[in-house]
C-alpha positions as a printed Julia matrix, in Angstrom:
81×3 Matrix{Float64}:
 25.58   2.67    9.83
 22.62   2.8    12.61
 19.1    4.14   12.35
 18.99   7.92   13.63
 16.34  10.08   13.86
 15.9   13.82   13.08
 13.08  16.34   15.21
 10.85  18.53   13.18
  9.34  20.6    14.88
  6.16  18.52   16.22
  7.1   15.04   13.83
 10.38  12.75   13.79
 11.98  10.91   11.08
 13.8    8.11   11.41
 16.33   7.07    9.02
 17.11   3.25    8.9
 19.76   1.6     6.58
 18.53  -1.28    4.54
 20.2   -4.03    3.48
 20.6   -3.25   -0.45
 23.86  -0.46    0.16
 23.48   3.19    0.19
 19.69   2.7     0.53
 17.63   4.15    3.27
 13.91   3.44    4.42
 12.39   6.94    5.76
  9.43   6.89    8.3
  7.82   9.55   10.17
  6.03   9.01   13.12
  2.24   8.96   12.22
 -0.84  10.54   13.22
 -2.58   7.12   13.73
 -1.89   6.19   17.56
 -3.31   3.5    20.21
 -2.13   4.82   23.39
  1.97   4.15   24.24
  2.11   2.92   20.49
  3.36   5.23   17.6
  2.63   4.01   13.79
  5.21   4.94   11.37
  4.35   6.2     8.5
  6.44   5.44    5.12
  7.91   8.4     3.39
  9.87   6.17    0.73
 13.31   4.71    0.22
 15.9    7.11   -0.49
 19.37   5.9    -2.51
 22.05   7.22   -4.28
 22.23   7.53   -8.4
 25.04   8.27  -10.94
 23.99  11.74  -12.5
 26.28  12.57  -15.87
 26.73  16.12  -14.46
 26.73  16.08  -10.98
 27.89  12.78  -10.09
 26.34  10.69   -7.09
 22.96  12.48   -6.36
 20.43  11.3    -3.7
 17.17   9.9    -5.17
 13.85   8.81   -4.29
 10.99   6.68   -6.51
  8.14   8.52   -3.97
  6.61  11.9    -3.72
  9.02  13.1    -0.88
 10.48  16.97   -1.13
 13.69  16.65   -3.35
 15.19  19.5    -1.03
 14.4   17.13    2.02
 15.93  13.82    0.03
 19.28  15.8    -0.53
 19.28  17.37    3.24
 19.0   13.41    4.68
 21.17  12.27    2.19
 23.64  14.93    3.47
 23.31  14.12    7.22
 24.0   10.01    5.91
 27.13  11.32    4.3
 28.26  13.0     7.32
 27.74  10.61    9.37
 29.84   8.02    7.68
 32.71  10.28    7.15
């Protein structure tokens, strides 16, 4: 799979496969800037777990919205099927 990025509004994310499988490094384009130069900013690594109940669920070890972990982790799953 390739890096993609999603539009927010006024921010992007970018999603980038690492190389550990079904993990994911999430930036967003930063505030800081020097002119023709944006500094991403590290939202965490997002990865799948085994859940007893619900099967494979996306996960995350940072502070990141658990509604927008499992809407990224959707958009990887469709784009691999």
């Amino acid at each position: 799979m390739q890096e993609f990025k999603l539009r927010f509004l006024y921010k992007t994310i970018t999603v980038t496969p690492l190389d550990e499988v079904n993990h994911f490094m999430i930036t967003m384009d930063g505030d800081d800037e020097i002119p023709g130069i944006v500094i991403p900013e590290l939202l965490g690594i997002i990865y799948t777990i085994q859940d007893p109940d619900l099967g494979y669920v996306w996960h995350t070890d940072s502070e990141m919205n658990p509604e927008l972990v499992e809407f990224i982790g959707q958009m990887i799953e469709d784009m691999n099927s």
